Amino acid sequence: MKKHNFYAGPSILTPYTIQKTADAVINFADTGLSLLEVSHRSKEFQAVIDEAAALTKELLNVPEGYHVLFLGGGASLQFCMLPFNLLKKKAAYINTGTWATNAIKEAKLFGEVEVVASSEDTKFNYIPKDFVIPADADYFHYTSNNTIYGTETRKDYDSPIPMICDMSSDIFSREFDVSKYDAIYAGAQKNLAPSGVTIVIIKEDALGHVDRPIPTMLDYRTHIKKGSMFNTPPVLPIYSALMTLRYYKEQGGVKEMERRDLEKAAMLYDEIDRNKLFRGTVAEEDRSIMNVCFVMNPEYAELEKDFFDFATSKGMVGIKGHRSVGGFRASLYNALPKESVQALIDCMKEFEAKH
Ligand SMILES: *Cc1c(COP(=O)(O)O)cnc(C)c1O
């Protein structure tokens, strides 16, 4: 039976990415060696990381003065690495979910953190709108897509101070203005590659302004100087990332990804709103186009497990909601085909007809 992969992360990759990665695991760039056993210093791998950085710059319109890095440690390492390098006295954060909460916790180790707004009081089911970004903070940090709660900010904020954004789960799903940011980071395992690599886009001028000593591995300047090869980088995820980037480019770039993502999300939200059994969990204007969270309507609450089993029997995988929200979450990342969204919608309709 065909499986429809709605996992939140690690998550679906394009068939192109998986096939090309599999090919390279057998024979990488005609070296007669596996990608798993070649030196990261080989000219063949150097070409991979160079092209991956160049394509990231091209697809995201990264201006001069910025560096694209491929680092280990996950997005979670960036929660501390960014304030380590950029927080002098005070930083402003908006708390929109679990990942933002984790980022705030780490930043507090390096200075004062002003949480300018939070939606924690209502279990993060909306994005706060009425807040002021303090002009005297070193930077403003936000999470563009809240993977667990299914809310998203799809517009760059206007900020009087440098911005930093955790785009782990929606990078490459919309065009955005890199020049508005000092740093952007994204764990690869949501919309790009297998887990193990994090893309960091950082502005050169943002660095070198803090007084504290920074351990070599946690200093962005180390990785800039060494082209993400100060130490052994995650070779395989970087290779897969390059394959996905090539695919994005060939398909029409980020603009086309966004068009498809908007269409897929609209299809599923329309069904959630129409179907008497289900309802969405977040404010309509803040709905994520990447992670669609929904629950049974209260009068059908007892059907939750039945629907899960029914959908599973039809090939749906990974639709269980995060343990902190319950219900269901369907992640509709770039690699997910429209047919899979339609298959889930068909399940919802069929299940409704039975009850
Ligand atoms: C998954 C996720 C993270 C954590 O990523 P790791 O690579 O596991 O550290 C951070 N932020 C967001 C928005 C995420 O979706």
CSV table of C-alpha atoms and ligand atoms in Angstrom, one decimal:
chain,number,residue,atom,x,y,z
A,1,MET,CA,0.0,0.0,0.0
A,2,LYS,CA,1.2,3.5,-0.8
A,3,LYS,CA,2.3,5.3,2.4
A,4,HIS,CA,1.6,9.0,2.9
A,5,ASN,CA,4.3,10.5,5.1
A,6,PHE,CA,3.0,13.3,7.3
A,7,TYR,CA,5.8,13.1,9.9
A,8,ALA,CA,6.8,16.4,11.5
A,9,GLY,CA,10.6,15.7,11.4
A,10,PRO,CA,12.6,14.0,10.3
A,11,SER,CA,10.1,14.0,7.5
A,12,ILE,CA,9.4,13.3,3.9
A,13,LEU,CA,12.1,14.1,1.3
A,14,THR,CA,11.7,14.3,-2.4
A,15,PRO,CA,12.1,10.9,-4.2
A,16,TYR,CA,14.9,12.7,-6.2
A,17,THR,CA,16.8,13.4,-3.0
A,18,ILE,CA,16.4,9.9,-1.7
A,19,GLN,CA,17.3,8.2,-5.0
A,20,LYS,CA,20.4,10.4,-5.5
A,21,THR,CA,21.5,9.9,-1.9
A,22,ALA,CA,21.1,6.2,-2.3
A,23,ASP,CA,23.1,6.2,-5.5
A,24,ALA,CA,25.9,8.2,-3.8
A,25,VAL,CA,26.0,5.8,-0.9
A,26,ILE,CA,27.0,3.2,-3.5
A,27,ASN,CA,29.1,5.2,-5.8
A,28,PHE,CA,29.8,8.9,-4.9
A,29,ALA,CA,30.6,11.2,-7.9
A,30,ASP,CA,32.2,8.3,-9.8
A,31,THR,CA,34.9,7.8,-7.2
A,32,GLY,CA,34.1,4.2,-6.9
A,33,LEU,CA,33.7,4.8,-3.2
A,34,SER,CA,30.6,5.3,-1.0
A,35,LEU,CA,29.7,8.7,0.1
A,36,LEU,CA,30.0,7.2,3.6
A,37,GLU,CA,33.7,6.5,3.3
A,38,VAL,CA,35.2,9.5,1.5
A,39,SER,CA,37.2,12.3,3.0
A,40,HIS,CA,35.4,15.5,3.5
A,41,ARG,CA,38.6,17.1,2.2
A,42,SER,CA,38.3,15.3,-1.1
A,43,LYS,CA,37.7,17.6,-4.1
A,44,GLU,CA,34.5,15.8,-4.8
A,45,PHE,CA,33.0,16.6,-1.4
A,46,GLN,CA,34.4,20.2,-1.5
A,47,ALA,CA,32.4,20.6,-4.7
A,48,VAL,CA,29.2,19.4,-2.9
A,49,ILE,CA,29.5,21.8,0.0
A,50,ASP,CA,30.4,24.7,-2.3
A,51,GLU,CA,27.4,24.1,-4.6
A,52,ALA,CA,25.1,23.7,-1.6
A,53,ALA,CA,26.1,27.0,-0.2
A,54,ALA,CA,25.9,28.7,-3.6
A,55,LEU,CA,22.4,27.2,-4.3
A,56,THR,CA,21.2,28.3,-0.9
A,57,LYS,CA,22.3,31.8,-1.6
A,58,GLU,CA,20.7,31.7,-5.0
A,59,LEU,CA,17.4,30.3,-3.9
A,60,LEU,CA,17.0,32.6,-0.9
A,61,ASN,CA,18.5,35.7,-2.6
A,62,VAL,CA,21.2,36.0,0.1
A,63,PRO,CA,22.9,39.4,-0.4
A,64,GLU,CA,26.6,40.2,-0.1
A,65,GLY,CA,28.0,40.3,3.4
A,66,TYR,CA,26.3,37.1,4.5
A,67,HIS,CA,27.7,33.6,5.0
A,68,VAL,CA,25.9,30.3,4.6
A,69,LEU,CA,27.1,27.6,7.0
A,70,PHE,CA,26.4,23.9,7.4
A,71,LEU,CA,26.8,23.0,11.1
A,72,GLY,CA,26.1,20.1,13.3
A,73,GLY,CA,24.3,20.2,16.6
A,74,GLY,CA,20.8,20.8,15.3
A,75,ALA,CA,18.8,23.9,15.5
A,76,SER,CA,18.9,23.4,19.3
A,77,LEU,CA,22.6,24.3,19.4
A,78,GLN,CA,21.8,27.6,17.7
A,79,PHE,CA,19.6,28.5,20.7
A,80,CYS,CA,22.9,28.9,22.7
A,81,MET,CA,25.4,29.6,19.9
A,82,LEU,CA,23.6,32.7,18.7
A,83,PRO,CA,23.4,34.5,22.0
A,84,PHE,CA,27.0,33.4,22.8
A,85,ASN,CA,28.1,35.3,19.7
A,86,LEU,CA,25.6,38.1,19.5
A,87,LEU,CA,24.1,39.0,22.9
A,88,LYS,CA,25.9,41.8,24.5
A,89,LYS,CA,23.4,43.1,27.2
A,90,LYS,CA,19.8,42.4,26.3
A,91,ALA,CA,17.9,40.5,23.7
A,92,ALA,CA,14.2,40.5,22.8
A,93,TYR,CA,12.3,37.2,22.2
A,94,ILE,CA,8.7,36.4,21.4
A,95,ASN,CA,7.5,33.1,22.9
A,96,THR,CA,5.3,31.3,20.5
A,97,GLY,CA,5.9,27.7,21.5
A,98,THR,CA,8.2,25.0,22.7
A,99,TRP,CA,11.1,25.8,20.5
A,100,ALA,CA,10.9,29.5,21.3
A,101,THR,CA,10.8,28.6,25.0
A,102,ASN,CA,14.0,26.6,24.6
A,103,ALA,CA,15.7,29.4,22.7
A,104,ILE,CA,14.7,31.9,25.5
A,105,LYS,CA,16.1,29.6,28.2
A,106,GLU,CA,19.5,29.4,26.5
A,107,ALA,CA,19.7,33.1,25.8
A,108,LYS,CA,19.2,33.8,29.5
A,109,LEU,CA,22.6,32.3,30.1
A,110,PHE,CA,24.2,35.2,28.3
A,111,GLY,CA,22.3,38.3,29.2
A,112,GLU,CA,19.0,39.9,29.9
A,113,VAL,CA,16.1,38.5,27.9
A,114,GLU,CA,13.0,40.6,27.4
A,115,VAL,CA,10.1,38.4,26.4
A,116,VAL,CA,8.1,40.9,24.4
A,117,ALA,CA,5.0,38.7,24.0
A,118,SER,CA,3.9,35.2,24.6
A,119,SER,CA,0.9,33.1,23.7
A,120,GLU,CA,1.7,30.5,26.4
A,121,ASP,CA,-1.5,31.4,28.4
A,122,THR,CA,-3.6,29.8,25.6
A,123,LYS,CA,-1.3,26.9,24.9
A,124,PHE,CA,0.4,28.8,22.0
A,125,ASN,CA,-2.7,28.7,19.7
A,126,TYR,CA,-2.0,32.1,18.2
A,127,ILE,CA,0.8,34.5,17.3
A,128,PRO,CA,0.8,37.6,19.5
A,129,LYS,CA,0.4,40.8,17.4
A,130,ASP,CA,0.4,43.7,19.8
A,131,PHE,CA,4.0,44.0,21.0
A,132,VAL,CA,6.8,46.5,20.7
A,133,ILE,CA,10.3,45.4,19.8
A,134,PRO,CA,12.5,47.4,22.2
A,135,ALA,CA,15.0,49.6,20.3
A,136,ASP,CA,17.7,49.1,23.0
A,137,ALA,CA,17.9,45.4,22.7
A,138,ASP,CA,20.8,43.8,20.7
A,139,TYR,CA,18.5,41.7,18.6
A,140,PHE,CA,14.9,40.4,18.3
A,141,HIS,CA,14.5,36.6,17.9
A,142,TYR,CA,11.4,34.8,16.7
A,143,THR,CA,10.3,31.4,15.4
A,144,SER,CA,8.7,31.7,12.1
A,145,ASN,CA,6.9,28.4,12.2
A,146,ASN,CA,5.9,26.7,15.4
A,147,THR,CA,6.1,23.1,14.3
A,148,ILE,CA,4.4,21.6,17.4
A,149,TYR,CA,1.5,24.0,17.7
A,150,GLY,CA,0.9,24.7,14.0
A,151,THR,CA,1.1,28.5,13.9
A,152,GLU,CA,3.2,30.5,11.5
A,153,THR,CA,4.4,34.0,10.8
A,154,ARG,CA,4.7,34.3,7.0
A,155,LYS,CA,5.7,37.9,6.9
A,156,ASP,CA,9.1,39.4,7.9
A,157,TYR,CA,8.6,41.7,10.9
A,158,ASP,CA,9.7,45.3,10.7
A,159,SER,CA,12.2,45.6,13.4
A,160,PRO,CA,14.2,48.6,14.7
A,161,ILE,CA,16.9,46.2,15.7
A,162,PRO,CA,18.6,43.2,14.0
A,163,MET,CA,16.4,40.1,13.7
A,164,ILE,CA,17.2,36.5,14.2
A,165,CYS,CA,14.8,33.8,13.1
A,166,ASP,CA,14.5,30.1,13.7
A,167,MET,CA,13.1,28.9,10.3
A,168,SER,CA,13.7,25.2,10.9
A,169,SER,CA,10.3,24.1,9.7
A,170,ASP,CA,9.4,26.6,7.0
A,171,ILE,CA,12.6,27.6,5.3
A,172,PHE,CA,12.2,27.3,1.5
A,173,SER,CA,8.4,27.6,1.8
A,174,ARG,CA,8.3,31.3,1.3
A,175,GLU,CA,10.4,34.1,-0.2
A,176,PHE,CA,11.7,36.4,2.5
A,177,ASP,CA,14.1,39.3,2.7
A,178,VAL,CA,17.4,38.0,4.1
A,179,SER,CA,18.7,41.6,4.5
A,180,LYS,CA,16.2,42.2,7.3
A,181,TYR,CA,18.0,39.6,9.4
A,182,ASP,CA,21.4,39.2,11.1
A,183,ALA,CA,20.9,35.5,11.4
A,184,ILE,CA,18.6,32.8,10.1
A,185,TYR,CA,18.9,29.1,11.1
A,186,ALA,CA,17.1,25.9,10.2
A,187,GLY,CA,17.6,22.3,11.2
A,188,ALA,CA,17.6,20.4,7.9
A,189,GLN,CA,15.3,17.6,8.9
A,190,LYS,CA,12.0,19.4,8.2
A,191,ASN,CA,12.2,20.8,4.7
A,192,LEU,CA,15.6,19.8,3.3
A,193,ALA,CA,17.6,16.8,4.3
A,194,PRO,CA,18.0,14.0,6.8
A,195,SER,CA,18.8,15.1,10.3
A,196,GLY,CA,22.4,16.0,11.2
A,197,VAL,CA,22.9,19.4,9.6
A,198,THR,CA,21.7,22.9,10.3
A,199,ILE,CA,21.8,25.7,7.8
A,200,VAL,CA,22.9,29.0,9.3
A,201,ILE,CA,22.8,32.2,7.3
A,202,ILE,CA,24.7,34.9,9.2
A,203,LYS,CA,25.7,38.5,8.5
A,204,GLU,CA,29.4,39.1,8.7
A,205,ASP,CA,29.0,42.5,10.4
A,206,ALA,CA,26.9,41.0,13.2
A,207,LEU,CA,30.0,39.2,14.6
A,208,GLY,CA,32.9,40.3,16.7
A,209,HIS,CA,31.0,42.6,19.0
A,210,VAL,CA,30.8,40.6,22.2
A,211,ASP,CA,33.5,40.7,24.9
A,212,ARG,CA,33.2,37.2,26.2
A,213,PRO,CA,35.6,34.5,25.0
A,214,ILE,CA,33.9,32.0,22.7
A,215,PRO,CA,35.0,28.4,22.4
A,216,THR,CA,36.4,27.8,19.0
A,217,MET,CA,33.7,25.4,17.9
A,218,LEU,CA,30.9,27.8,19.0
A,219,ASP,CA,32.4,30.8,17.2
A,220,TYR,CA,30.8,31.4,13.8
A,221,ARG,CA,34.0,33.1,12.6
A,222,THR,CA,35.7,29.7,12.9
A,223,HIS,CA,33.2,28.1,10.6
A,224,ILE,CA,33.2,31.1,8.2
A,225,LYS,CA,37.0,31.0,7.9
A,226,LYS,CA,37.0,27.3,7.3
A,227,GLY,CA,34.0,27.1,5.0
A,228,SER,CA,32.0,24.9,7.4
A,229,MET,CA,35.0,22.5,7.4
A,230,PHE,CA,36.8,23.4,10.6
A,231,ASN,CA,35.9,19.9,11.8
A,232,THR,CA,34.3,17.0,9.9
A,233,PRO,CA,30.9,18.2,8.8
A,234,PRO,CA,27.8,16.0,8.5
A,235,VAL,CA,28.7,14.7,5.0
A,236,LEU,CA,25.7,12.7,4.1
A,237,PRO,CA,23.0,15.2,5.2
A,238,ILE,CA,24.9,17.9,3.3
A,239,TYR,CA,24.9,15.8,0.2
A,240,SER,CA,21.1,15.2,0.5
A,241,ALA,CA,20.6,18.9,1.1
A,242,LEU,CA,22.3,19.6,-2.1
A,243,MET,CA,20.1,17.2,-4.0
A,244,THR,CA,16.9,18.8,-2.5
A,245,LEU,CA,18.3,22.3,-3.4
A,246,ARG,CA,18.9,21.2,-7.0
A,247,TYR,CA,15.4,19.8,-7.1
A,248,TYR,CA,13.9,23.1,-5.7
A,249,LYS,CA,15.7,25.1,-8.3
A,250,GLU,CA,14.7,22.8,-11.1
A,251,GLN,CA,11.0,23.0,-10.0
A,252,GLY,CA,10.9,26.7,-10.1
A,253,GLY,CA,12.5,27.8,-6.8
A,254,VAL,CA,11.0,29.0,-3.6
A,255,LYS,CA,8.2,30.9,-5.3
A,256,GLU,CA,6.9,27.7,-6.8
A,257,MET,CA,7.3,25.8,-3.5
A,258,GLU,CA,5.3,28.4,-1.8
A,259,ARG,CA,2.5,28.2,-4.4
A,260,ARG,CA,2.3,24.5,-3.9
A,261,ASP,CA,2.5,24.7,-0.2
A,262,LEU,CA,-0.3,27.3,0.0
A,263,GLU,CA,-2.5,25.2,-2.2
A,264,LYS,CA,-1.9,22.0,-0.2
A,265,ALA,CA,-2.6,23.7,3.1
A,266,ALA,CA,-5.8,25.4,1.8
A,267,MET,CA,-7.1,22.0,0.7
A,268,LEU,CA,-6.6,20.5,4.1
A,269,TYR,CA,-7.9,23.4,6.1
A,270,ASP,CA,-11.0,23.6,3.9
A,271,GLU,CA,-11.7,20.0,4.8
A,272,ILE,CA,-11.1,20.5,8.5
A,273,ASP,CA,-13.5,23.5,8.4
A,274,ARG,CA,-16.1,21.7,6.4
A,275,ASN,CA,-16.0,18.2,8.1
A,276,LYS,CA,-18.4,18.0,11.1
A,277,LEU,CA,-16.0,15.6,12.9
A,278,PHE,CA,-13.0,17.9,13.1
A,279,ARG,CA,-11.8,21.4,14.0
A,280,GLY,CA,-8.5,23.2,13.8
A,281,THR,CA,-6.7,24.1,17.0
A,282,VAL,CA,-5.2,27.6,16.2
A,283,ALA,CA,-6.4,31.1,15.2
A,284,GLU,CA,-7.3,31.0,11.6
A,285,GLU,CA,-5.1,33.9,10.6
A,286,ASP,CA,-2.0,32.3,12.1
A,287,ARG,CA,-2.5,28.8,10.6
A,288,SER,CA,0.7,27.2,9.5
A,289,ILE,CA,0.9,25.9,6.0
A,290,MET,CA,3.6,23.4,7.1
A,291,ASN,CA,2.1,21.8,10.2
A,292,VAL,CA,-1.7,21.5,10.2
A,293,CYS,CA,-3.0,20.7,13.7
A,294,PHE,CA,-6.6,19.5,14.2
A,295,VAL,CA,-8.7,17.6,16.8
A,296,MET,CA,-12.0,15.9,16.9
A,297,ASN,CA,-14.9,18.2,17.6
A,298,PRO,CA,-15.9,17.7,21.2
A,299,GLU,CA,-19.1,15.7,20.4
A,300,TYR,CA,-17.0,13.2,18.5
A,301,ALA,CA,-14.0,13.1,20.9
A,302,GLU,CA,-14.4,9.4,21.5
A,303,LEU,CA,-13.7,8.7,17.8
A,304,GLU,CA,-10.1,10.0,17.9
A,305,LYS,CA,-8.5,6.6,18.2
A,306,ASP,CA,-10.9,5.1,15.6
A,307,PHE,CA,-9.9,7.8,13.1
A,308,PHE,CA,-6.3,7.3,13.8
A,309,ASP,CA,-6.6,3.6,13.1
A,310,PHE,CA,-8.7,4.1,10.1
A,311,ALA,CA,-6.3,6.6,8.6
A,312,THR,CA,-3.4,4.3,9.4
A,313,SER,CA,-5.2,1.5,7.6
A,314,LYS,CA,-5.4,3.7,4.5
A,315,GLY,CA,-1.6,4.4,4.5
A,316,MET,CA,-1.4,7.6,6.5
A,317,VAL,CA,1.8,7.8,8.6
A,318,GLY,CA,2.8,10.3,11.2
A,319,ILE,CA,-0.5,12.1,11.8
A,320,LYS,CA,-0.6,11.8,15.6
A,321,GLY,CA,-0.5,15.2,17.2
A,322,HIS,CA,2.5,16.2,19.4
A,323,ARG,CA,2.0,15.0,22.9
A,324,SER,CA,1.6,18.5,24.1
A,325,VAL,CA,-1.4,19.2,21.8
A,326,GLY,CA,-3.0,15.9,21.2
A,327,GLY,CA,-5.3,15.1,18.3
A,328,PHE,CA,-3.7,15.2,14.9
A,329,ARG,CA,-0.9,17.0,13.1
A,330,ALA,CA,-0.3,16.6,9.4
A,331,SER,CA,3.0,18.1,8.2
A,332,LEU,CA,2.8,19.3,4.6
A,333,TYR,CA,6.4,20.0,3.9
A,334,ASN,CA,7.6,20.8,0.4
A,335,ALA,CA,8.4,17.2,-0.6
A,336,LEU,CA,4.8,16.1,0.3
A,337,PRO,CA,2.8,15.6,-2.9
A,338,LYS,CA,-0.7,17.1,-3.3
A,339,GLU,CA,-1.9,13.5,-3.8
A,340,SER,CA,-1.0,12.7,-0.2
A,341,VAL,CA,-3.0,15.6,1.1
A,342,GLN,CA,-5.9,14.5,-1.1
A,343,ALA,CA,-5.6,11.0,0.3
A,344,LEU,CA,-5.9,12.3,3.9
A,345,ILE,CA,-8.9,14.4,2.9
A,346,ASP,CA,-10.5,11.4,1.3
A,347,CYS,CA,-10.0,9.5,4.6
A,348,MET,CA,-11.6,12.3,6.6
A,349,LYS,CA,-14.6,12.4,4.2
A,350,GLU,CA,-15.0,8.6,4.3
A,351,PHE,CA,-14.8,8.5,8.1
A,352,GLU,CA,-17.3,11.3,8.3
A,353,ALA,CA,-19.7,9.4,6.1
A,354,LYS,CA,-19.5,6.4,8.5
A,355,HIS,CA,-20.5,8.4,11.5
B,1,LIG,C1,12.6,20.7,15.1
B,1,LIG,C2,12.8,22.1,15.5
B,1,LIG,C3,13.8,22.5,16.3
B,1,LIG,C4,14.8,21.6,16.9
B,1,LIG,O1,15.6,21.1,15.9
B,1,LIG,P1,16.9,20.1,16.3
B,1,LIG,O2,17.6,20.0,15.0
B,1,LIG,O3,16.2,18.8,16.8
B,1,LIG,O4,17.7,20.7,17.4
B,1,LIG,C5,14.0,23.9,16.6
B,1,LIG,N1,13.1,24.8,16.1
B,1,LIG,C6,12.1,24.4,15.3
B,1,LIG,C7,11.1,25.5,14.8
B,1,LIG,C8,11.9,23.1,15.0
B,1,LIG,O5,10.8,22.7,14.2
